[in-house]
């Protein structure tokens, strides 16, 4: 999902002009002027509290310890002890890769309840402008929606524009796991939408989960709507560079290393999310079997083979998607490299028929969503290629235990 969805189609001239403006901004203001320097955040405060916490007279393990180390720690506790930690250090535990999934869900429910109280007070804070009070109200209602019965929030951070990740399905028992990585203008408030539901991260993941269950009713699947990085805000420096993608890639790989079990993982990366996946690819765990990109401005490499991963690389683009008019180049850190659907790039190019432009790839009834679902359940021979030569299916296996060729 991007702010570009509501803009006119970009052409080459406009995109190059935007890049030129970026060069001027960098020359006159420098990188440091483009970065913010926040103080202590609620999550940092919770992590600091965890750092000084104890149980049975012993220090708690480092919150940044390996997922295996943290899993062993939580496995040594009684349910009551784990629950106390989830309530006492809600944000820390709720974002802790390696903590049991169900415990993270409970911790994030506590953290969301606390966030509701904070923004309810801000709604009536006379020091805020009317716009600020209204924004607090919108955030409070979003927190309440995320706390609704049956929702499984895997990560939550209220700081700034907010970050969140949600799970559809049973992550602990899944035989196949899919991760949806969205693009620019993704934050807490845009995580889900009522109007144009499937252009928002939660709607994308929900649609994919439903399509996977249709594609293979007997396969236990789970889909993660991963908006747990700070995405670029509109068309600007951040969207034209890999700065946000580099930070996002670190967070994405931390998530992947902390996933429970050994089920193969498929990545579904939309728009700027494909830049995040491209930067993260070389360090992704071996269990990542597929990286599928849609509406991609590039993956920061000239060929799929340069991503440094053994995962299969898939790409698709709808014929009406404006992103095809963005120059596929990289100059001085600006731009994101080669076109992933080009023959020279070397990805398996899939049909995106009926995808409805830049933001419609997860719309039910589209080739794009059906193809994503087939990849997600490992039904590789069922995918529909973009071209009649069926080259995208060359050398593909049927679904296997590990999801690899």
Coordinates of C-alpha atoms in Angstrom, one line a residue:
X1 CA 0.0 0.0 0.0
X2 CA 1.4 3.4 -0.9
X3 CA 0.4 7.0 -1.1
X4 CA 1.0 6.7 -4.8
X5 CA -2.3 4.9 -5.1
X6 CA -4.2 8.2 -5.1
X7 CA -1.7 10.0 -7.4
X8 CA -1.8 10.2 -11.2
X9 CA 0.3 7.6 -13.0
X10 CA 3.9 8.6 -12.8
X11 CA 5.8 8.9 -16.0
X12 CA 9.6 8.8 -16.6
X13 CA 10.0 12.6 -16.7
X14 CA 8.2 13.1 -13.3
X15 CA 10.2 10.3 -11.6
X16 CA 13.5 11.7 -12.9
X17 CA 12.5 15.2 -11.7
X18 CA 11.8 13.7 -8.2
X19 CA 15.2 12.1 -8.2
X20 CA 16.7 15.5 -9.1
X21 CA 15.0 17.1 -6.2
X22 CA 16.3 14.5 -3.9
X23 CA 19.9 15.2 -5.1
X24 CA 19.3 18.9 -4.3
X25 CA 18.0 18.1 -0.9
X26 CA 21.0 15.9 -0.1
X27 CA 23.4 18.5 -1.3
X28 CA 21.8 21.4 0.7
X29 CA 20.6 19.7 3.9
X30 CA 22.7 16.5 4.3
X31 CA 21.5 13.2 5.6
X32 CA 21.5 14.2 9.3
X33 CA 18.7 16.8 8.7
X34 CA 16.5 14.0 7.4
X35 CA 16.8 11.8 10.5
X36 CA 14.8 12.2 13.7
X37 CA 16.3 11.8 17.1
X38 CA 13.5 10.5 19.4
X39 CA 13.8 10.3 23.1
X40 CA 13.0 7.3 25.2
X41 CA 10.0 5.4 23.7
X42 CA 7.5 3.2 25.6
X43 CA 9.1 0.1 24.1
X44 CA 12.6 1.3 25.1
X45 CA 11.3 2.0 28.6
X46 CA 9.8 -1.5 28.8
X47 CA 13.1 -3.0 27.6
X48 CA 15.0 -1.0 30.2
X49 CA 12.7 -2.3 32.9
X50 CA 13.2 -5.8 31.7
X51 CA 17.0 -5.3 31.7
X52 CA 16.8 -4.6 35.5
X53 CA 14.2 -7.3 36.2
X54 CA 14.8 -10.5 38.1
X55 CA 13.1 -13.9 38.6
X56 CA 14.0 -16.4 41.3
X57 CA 16.8 -14.0 42.3
X58 CA 18.4 -14.1 38.8
X59 CA 18.6 -11.5 36.1
X60 CA 16.4 -11.9 33.1
X61 CA 18.1 -12.8 29.9
X62 CA 19.2 -10.2 27.4
X63 CA 16.1 -9.2 25.4
X64 CA 18.3 -9.3 22.3
X65 CA 19.5 -12.9 23.0
X66 CA 19.1 -15.5 20.3
X67 CA 15.5 -16.7 19.8
X68 CA 16.7 -20.2 20.9
X69 CA 18.1 -18.8 24.2
X70 CA 14.9 -16.9 24.9
X71 CA 12.8 -19.9 24.0
X72 CA 14.7 -22.0 26.5
X73 CA 14.3 -19.4 29.2
X74 CA 10.5 -19.1 28.8
X75 CA 10.3 -22.9 28.5
X76 CA 11.8 -23.1 32.0
X77 CA 9.1 -21.0 33.6
X78 CA 5.6 -22.0 34.8
X79 CA 2.6 -20.6 33.0
X80 CA 2.0 -18.3 35.9
X81 CA 5.5 -17.0 35.9
X82 CA 5.4 -16.3 32.1
X83 CA 2.1 -14.6 32.5
X84 CA 3.5 -12.3 35.2
X85 CA 6.4 -11.3 32.9
X86 CA 3.9 -10.6 30.1
X87 CA 2.0 -8.2 32.3
X88 CA 5.0 -6.6 33.9
X89 CA 7.0 -6.1 30.7
X90 CA 4.2 -6.1 28.1
X91 CA 5.9 -4.2 25.3
X92 CA 9.2 -6.0 25.8
X93 CA 7.7 -9.5 25.8
X94 CA 5.2 -8.7 23.0
X95 CA 8.1 -7.8 20.7
X96 CA 10.5 -10.5 21.8
X97 CA 11.6 -12.9 19.0
X98 CA 11.9 -16.2 20.8
X99 CA 9.1 -15.7 23.3
X100 CA 6.2 -18.2 22.9
X101 CA 3.8 -17.0 20.3
X102 CA 0.7 -17.2 22.6
X103 CA 2.6 -15.3 25.3
X104 CA 3.4 -12.5 22.8
X105 CA -0.3 -12.3 21.9
X106 CA -1.2 -11.9 25.6
X107 CA 1.5 -9.4 26.2
X108 CA 0.4 -7.3 23.3
X109 CA -3.2 -7.3 24.5
X110 CA -1.9 -5.8 27.7
X111 CA 0.3 -3.3 25.8
X112 CA -2.7 -2.3 23.6
X113 CA -4.9 -1.8 26.7
X114 CA -2.3 0.5 28.2
X115 CA -2.0 2.4 24.9
X116 CA -5.8 2.9 24.8
X117 CA -5.6 4.6 28.2
X118 CA -2.7 6.9 27.1
X119 CA -4.5 8.2 23.9
X120 CA -7.9 8.4 25.6
X121 CA -6.3 11.0 27.9
X122 CA -4.6 12.7 25.0
X123 CA -8.0 13.1 23.3
X124 CA -8.9 15.6 26.1
X125 CA -5.5 17.2 26.6
X126 CA -5.9 20.9 26.2
X127 CA -2.3 21.3 25.4
X128 CA -2.9 19.5 22.1
X129 CA -4.4 21.2 19.0
X130 CA -7.8 19.9 17.8
X131 CA -6.0 18.0 15.1
X132 CA -3.7 16.4 17.7
X133 CA -6.7 15.4 19.8
X134 CA -8.4 13.9 16.8
X135 CA -5.3 12.0 15.9
X136 CA -5.2 10.6 19.5
X137 CA -8.8 9.5 19.0
X138 CA -8.0 7.7 15.8
X139 CA -5.1 5.9 17.4
X140 CA -7.2 4.9 20.4
X141 CA -9.8 3.3 18.1
X142 CA -7.1 1.5 16.2
X143 CA -5.8 0.0 19.4
X144 CA -9.3 -1.1 20.4
X145 CA -9.7 -2.8 17.0
X146 CA -6.4 -4.6 17.4
X147 CA -7.5 -5.9 20.8
X148 CA -10.7 -7.4 19.4
X149 CA -11.5 -11.0 20.3
X150 CA -9.8 -13.5 17.9
X151 CA -7.0 -11.1 16.7
X152 CA -3.4 -12.3 17.2
X153 CA -1.0 -9.4 17.5
X154 CA 2.6 -10.7 17.2
X155 CA 4.3 -7.3 17.5
X156 CA 3.2 -3.8 18.6
X157 CA 5.0 -0.5 19.1
X158 CA 2.9 2.7 19.6
X159 CA 5.9 5.1 19.1
X160 CA 5.7 7.6 16.2
X161 CA 3.5 6.4 13.4
X162 CA 3.4 2.9 15.1
X163 CA 4.4 -0.6 14.0
X164 CA 2.4 -3.8 14.2
X165 CA 2.3 -7.4 13.0
X166 CA -0.7 -9.7 13.0
X167 CA -1.0 -13.5 12.5
X168 CA -3.8 -15.3 10.6
X169 CA -3.9 -19.0 11.4
X170 CA -2.0 -21.1 13.9
X171 CA 1.6 -20.1 13.7
X172 CA 2.8 -22.8 16.1
X173 CA 1.2 -25.7 14.1
X174 CA 1.6 -24.3 10.6
X175 CA 3.0 -26.5 7.9
X176 CA 3.6 -23.5 5.6
X177 CA 4.1 -19.9 6.7
X178 CA 3.6 -16.8 4.6
X179 CA 4.8 -13.3 5.4
X180 CA 3.3 -10.2 3.7
X181 CA 5.7 -7.2 3.6
X182 CA 3.9 -3.9 2.6
X183 CA 5.3 -0.7 1.0
X184 CA 5.3 3.0 1.7
X185 CA 2.8 4.9 3.9
X186 CA 2.3 1.8 6.0
X187 CA 1.8 2.5 9.7
X188 CA -0.6 1.8 12.6
X189 CA -3.5 3.8 11.2
X190 CA -3.2 2.4 7.6
X191 CA -2.6 -1.2 8.8
X192 CA -6.3 -2.0 8.0
X193 CA -9.0 -0.2 6.0
X194 CA -12.7 -0.5 5.7
X195 CA -12.8 1.0 2.2
X196 CA -10.4 -0.7 -0.3
X197 CA -9.7 -3.4 2.4
X198 CA -7.3 -5.4 0.4
X199 CA -4.9 -2.5 -0.3
X200 CA -4.0 -2.5 3.4
X201 CA -1.6 -4.9 5.1
X202 CA -4.1 -6.7 7.3
X203 CA -6.5 -7.1 4.4
X204 CA -3.7 -8.4 2.1
X205 CA -2.8 -11.1 4.7
X206 CA -6.4 -12.0 5.4
X207 CA -7.1 -12.5 1.7
X208 CA -4.0 -14.6 1.2
X209 CA -4.8 -16.8 4.2
X210 CA -8.3 -17.4 2.8
X211 CA -6.9 -18.1 -0.7
X212 CA -4.4 -20.5 0.7
X213 CA -7.1 -22.5 2.5
X214 CA -9.0 -22.7 -0.7
X215 CA -6.0 -23.8 -2.7
X216 CA -5.1 -26.5 -0.2
X217 CA -7.7 -27.2 2.5
X218 CA -5.6 -29.9 4.1
X219 CA -2.5 -27.8 4.5
X220 CA -2.1 -26.0 7.8
X221 CA -1.1 -22.5 6.9
X222 CA -0.4 -19.2 8.8
X223 CA 0.0 -15.8 7.3
X224 CA 1.8 -12.8 9.0
X225 CA 0.8 -9.3 8.1
X226 CA 4.1 -7.7 8.9
X227 CA 4.0 -3.9 9.2
X228 CA 6.7 -4.0 11.9
X229 CA 9.1 -1.6 10.2
X230 CA 9.1 2.2 9.7
X231 CA 8.0 2.5 6.1
X232 CA 8.8 5.6 3.9
X233 CA 6.2 8.4 4.1
X234 CA 5.2 9.1 0.5
X235 CA 7.4 10.0 -2.5
X236 CA 10.6 11.4 -1.1
X237 CA 14.2 10.7 -0.1
X238 CA 13.2 7.6 2.0
X239 CA 11.2 6.0 -0.8
X240 CA 13.9 6.7 -3.4
X241 CA 16.7 5.1 -1.3
X242 CA 17.3 1.9 0.7
X243 CA 17.6 3.7 4.1
X244 CA 14.2 2.5 5.4
X245 CA 14.7 -0.9 3.7
X246 CA 18.0 -1.5 5.4
X247 CA 16.4 -0.9 8.9
X248 CA 13.4 -2.9 7.9
X249 CA 15.6 -5.8 6.6
X250 CA 17.2 -6.2 10.0
X251 CA 13.8 -6.3 11.7
X252 CA 12.4 -8.7 9.1
X253 CA 15.2 -11.2 9.5
X254 CA 14.9 -11.0 13.3
X255 CA 11.3 -12.0 12.9
X256 CA 12.2 -14.9 10.5
X257 CA 14.9 -16.2 12.8
X258 CA 12.4 -16.2 15.7
X259 CA 9.6 -18.1 14.0
X260 CA 8.5 -21.3 15.7
X261 CA 9.0 -24.7 14.2
X262 CA 10.7 -25.6 10.9
X263 CA 7.9 -25.0 8.3
X264 CA 9.0 -23.4 5.0
X265 CA 8.4 -19.7 4.7
X266 CA 7.2 -17.8 1.6
X267 CA 7.7 -14.0 1.4
X268 CA 5.1 -11.8 -0.4
X269 CA 6.6 -8.3 -0.9
X270 CA 4.6 -5.4 -2.3
X271 CA 5.9 -2.2 -3.8
X272 CA 8.6 -0.8 -1.5
X273 CA 8.3 -3.9 0.6
X274 CA 10.1 -5.7 -2.3
X275 CA 13.1 -3.4 -1.6
X276 CA 13.0 -4.5 2.0
X277 CA 12.9 -8.2 0.9
X278 CA 15.7 -7.6 -1.6
X279 CA 18.0 -6.1 1.0
X280 CA 17.1 -8.8 3.5
X281 CA 17.4 -11.7 1.1
X282 CA 21.0 -12.6 1.6
X283 CA 20.6 -13.0 5.4
X284 CA 17.2 -14.8 5.4
X285 CA 17.2 -18.2 7.1
X286 CA 17.4 -21.3 4.9
X287 CA 13.8 -22.1 5.6
X288 CA 12.7 -19.2 3.4
X289 CA 11.7 -21.1 0.2
X290 CA 10.2 -18.3 -1.9
X291 CA 10.4 -14.5 -2.3
X292 CA 7.6 -13.2 -4.5
X293 CA 7.4 -9.5 -5.4
X294 CA 4.6 -7.5 -6.9
X295 CA 4.5 -3.9 -8.1
X296 CA 8.3 -3.7 -7.4
X297 CA 10.4 -0.6 -8.0
X298 CA 13.4 -2.9 -7.8
X299 CA 15.2 -5.1 -5.3
X300 CA 18.6 -3.3 -5.2
X301 CA 20.3 -5.8 -7.4
X302 CA 20.7 -6.2 -11.2
X303 CA 19.8 -9.9 -11.3
X304 CA 17.9 -12.3 -9.0
X305 CA 21.0 -14.5 -8.7
X306 CA 22.7 -11.5 -6.9
X307 CA 20.2 -11.6 -4.0
X308 CA 22.4 -14.2 -2.3
X309 CA 19.6 -16.6 -1.5
X310 CA 18.6 -20.1 -2.5
X311 CA 14.9 -19.2 -2.4
X312 CA 12.9 -19.1 -5.6
X313 CA 12.4 -15.6 -6.8
X314 CA 9.0 -14.7 -8.3
X315 CA 7.8 -11.4 -9.8
X316 CA 4.6 -9.9 -11.2
X317 CA 3.2 -6.6 -12.4
X318 CA -0.2 -5.7 -13.6
X319 CA -0.3 -4.0 -17.0
X320 CA -2.0 -0.9 -15.5
X321 CA 0.4 -0.5 -12.6
X322 CA 2.1 3.0 -12.7
X323 CA 5.3 1.6 -11.2
X324 CA 6.3 0.4 -14.6
X325 CA 7.0 4.1 -15.5
X326 CA 9.5 4.6 -12.7
X327 CA 13.1 4.4 -14.0
X328 CA 14.6 1.1 -13.1
X329 CA 18.1 2.3 -12.2
X330 CA 20.3 3.0 -9.2
X331 CA 22.5 6.1 -9.2
X332 CA 24.4 7.2 -6.2
X333 CA 22.1 5.3 -3.9
X334 CA 18.9 6.7 -5.5
X335 CA 16.6 4.2 -7.3
X336 CA 16.3 0.5 -6.7
X337 CA 17.9 -1.2 -9.6
X338 CA 16.7 -3.5 -12.3
X339 CA 13.1 -4.4 -13.1
X340 CA 12.2 -7.7 -11.5
X341 CA 9.8 -8.7 -14.3
X342 CA 12.4 -8.1 -17.0
X343 CA 13.8 -11.1 -18.7
X344 CA 17.3 -10.2 -17.8
X345 CA 16.6 -10.1 -14.1
X346 CA 15.9 -13.9 -14.0
X347 CA 12.8 -14.1 -11.7
X348 CA 9.9 -16.4 -12.5
X349 CA 7.4 -14.0 -13.9
X350 CA 3.7 -14.7 -12.9
X351 CA 0.4 -13.5 -14.2
X352 CA -1.2 -10.6 -12.4
X353 CA -4.3 -10.5 -14.5
X354 CA -7.2 -8.5 -12.9
X355 CA -4.9 -7.1 -10.2
X356 CA -6.5 -3.6 -10.7
X357 CA -3.4 -1.4 -10.7
X358 CA -0.8 -0.8 -8.1
X359 CA -2.7 -1.7 -5.0
X360 CA -4.9 -4.6 -6.2
X361 CA -2.7 -7.6 -6.1
X362 CA -4.4 -9.2 -3.1
X363 CA -8.0 -8.7 -4.4
X364 CA -10.0 -11.9 -4.3
X365 CA -10.6 -13.4 -7.8
X366 CA -7.3 -12.1 -9.3
X367 CA -4.6 -14.2 -10.9
X368 CA -2.1 -12.5 -8.6
X369 CA -3.8 -13.7 -5.4
X370 CA -4.3 -17.2 -6.7
X371 CA -0.6 -17.4 -7.7
X372 CA 0.5 -16.1 -4.3
X373 CA -1.7 -18.7 -2.6
X374 CA -0.3 -21.5 -4.8
X375 CA 3.2 -20.5 -3.8
X376 CA 2.2 -20.2 -0.2
X377 CA 1.0 -23.8 0.0
X378 CA 3.8 -25.2 -2.2
X379 CA 1.5 -26.0 -5.2
X380 CA 4.1 -24.6 -7.6
X381 CA 2.9 -26.4 -10.7
X382 CA -0.5 -24.7 -10.4
X383 CA 0.8 -21.2 -10.8
X384 CA -0.1 -19.2 -13.9
X385 CA 2.8 -17.6 -15.8
X386 CA 2.7 -14.1 -17.3
X387 CA 3.5 -15.5 -20.7
X388 CA 2.1 -18.4 -22.7
X389 CA 5.5 -20.2 -22.8
X390 CA 5.0 -21.3 -19.2
X391 CA 8.7 -20.7 -18.5
X392 CA 7.9 -19.6 -14.9
X393 CA 7.1 -23.2 -14.1
X394 CA 10.3 -24.7 -15.6
X395 CA 12.0 -27.1 -13.2
X396 CA 9.4 -26.7 -10.5
X397 CA 8.6 -29.5 -8.0
X398 CA 5.2 -30.5 -6.8
X399 CA 4.6 -29.6 -3.1
X400 CA 7.3 -31.2 -0.9
X401 CA 7.9 -31.6 2.8
X402 CA 10.4 -28.7 2.8
X403 CA 8.9 -26.7 0.0
X404 CA 12.1 -26.6 -2.0
X405 CA 13.1 -28.0 -5.4

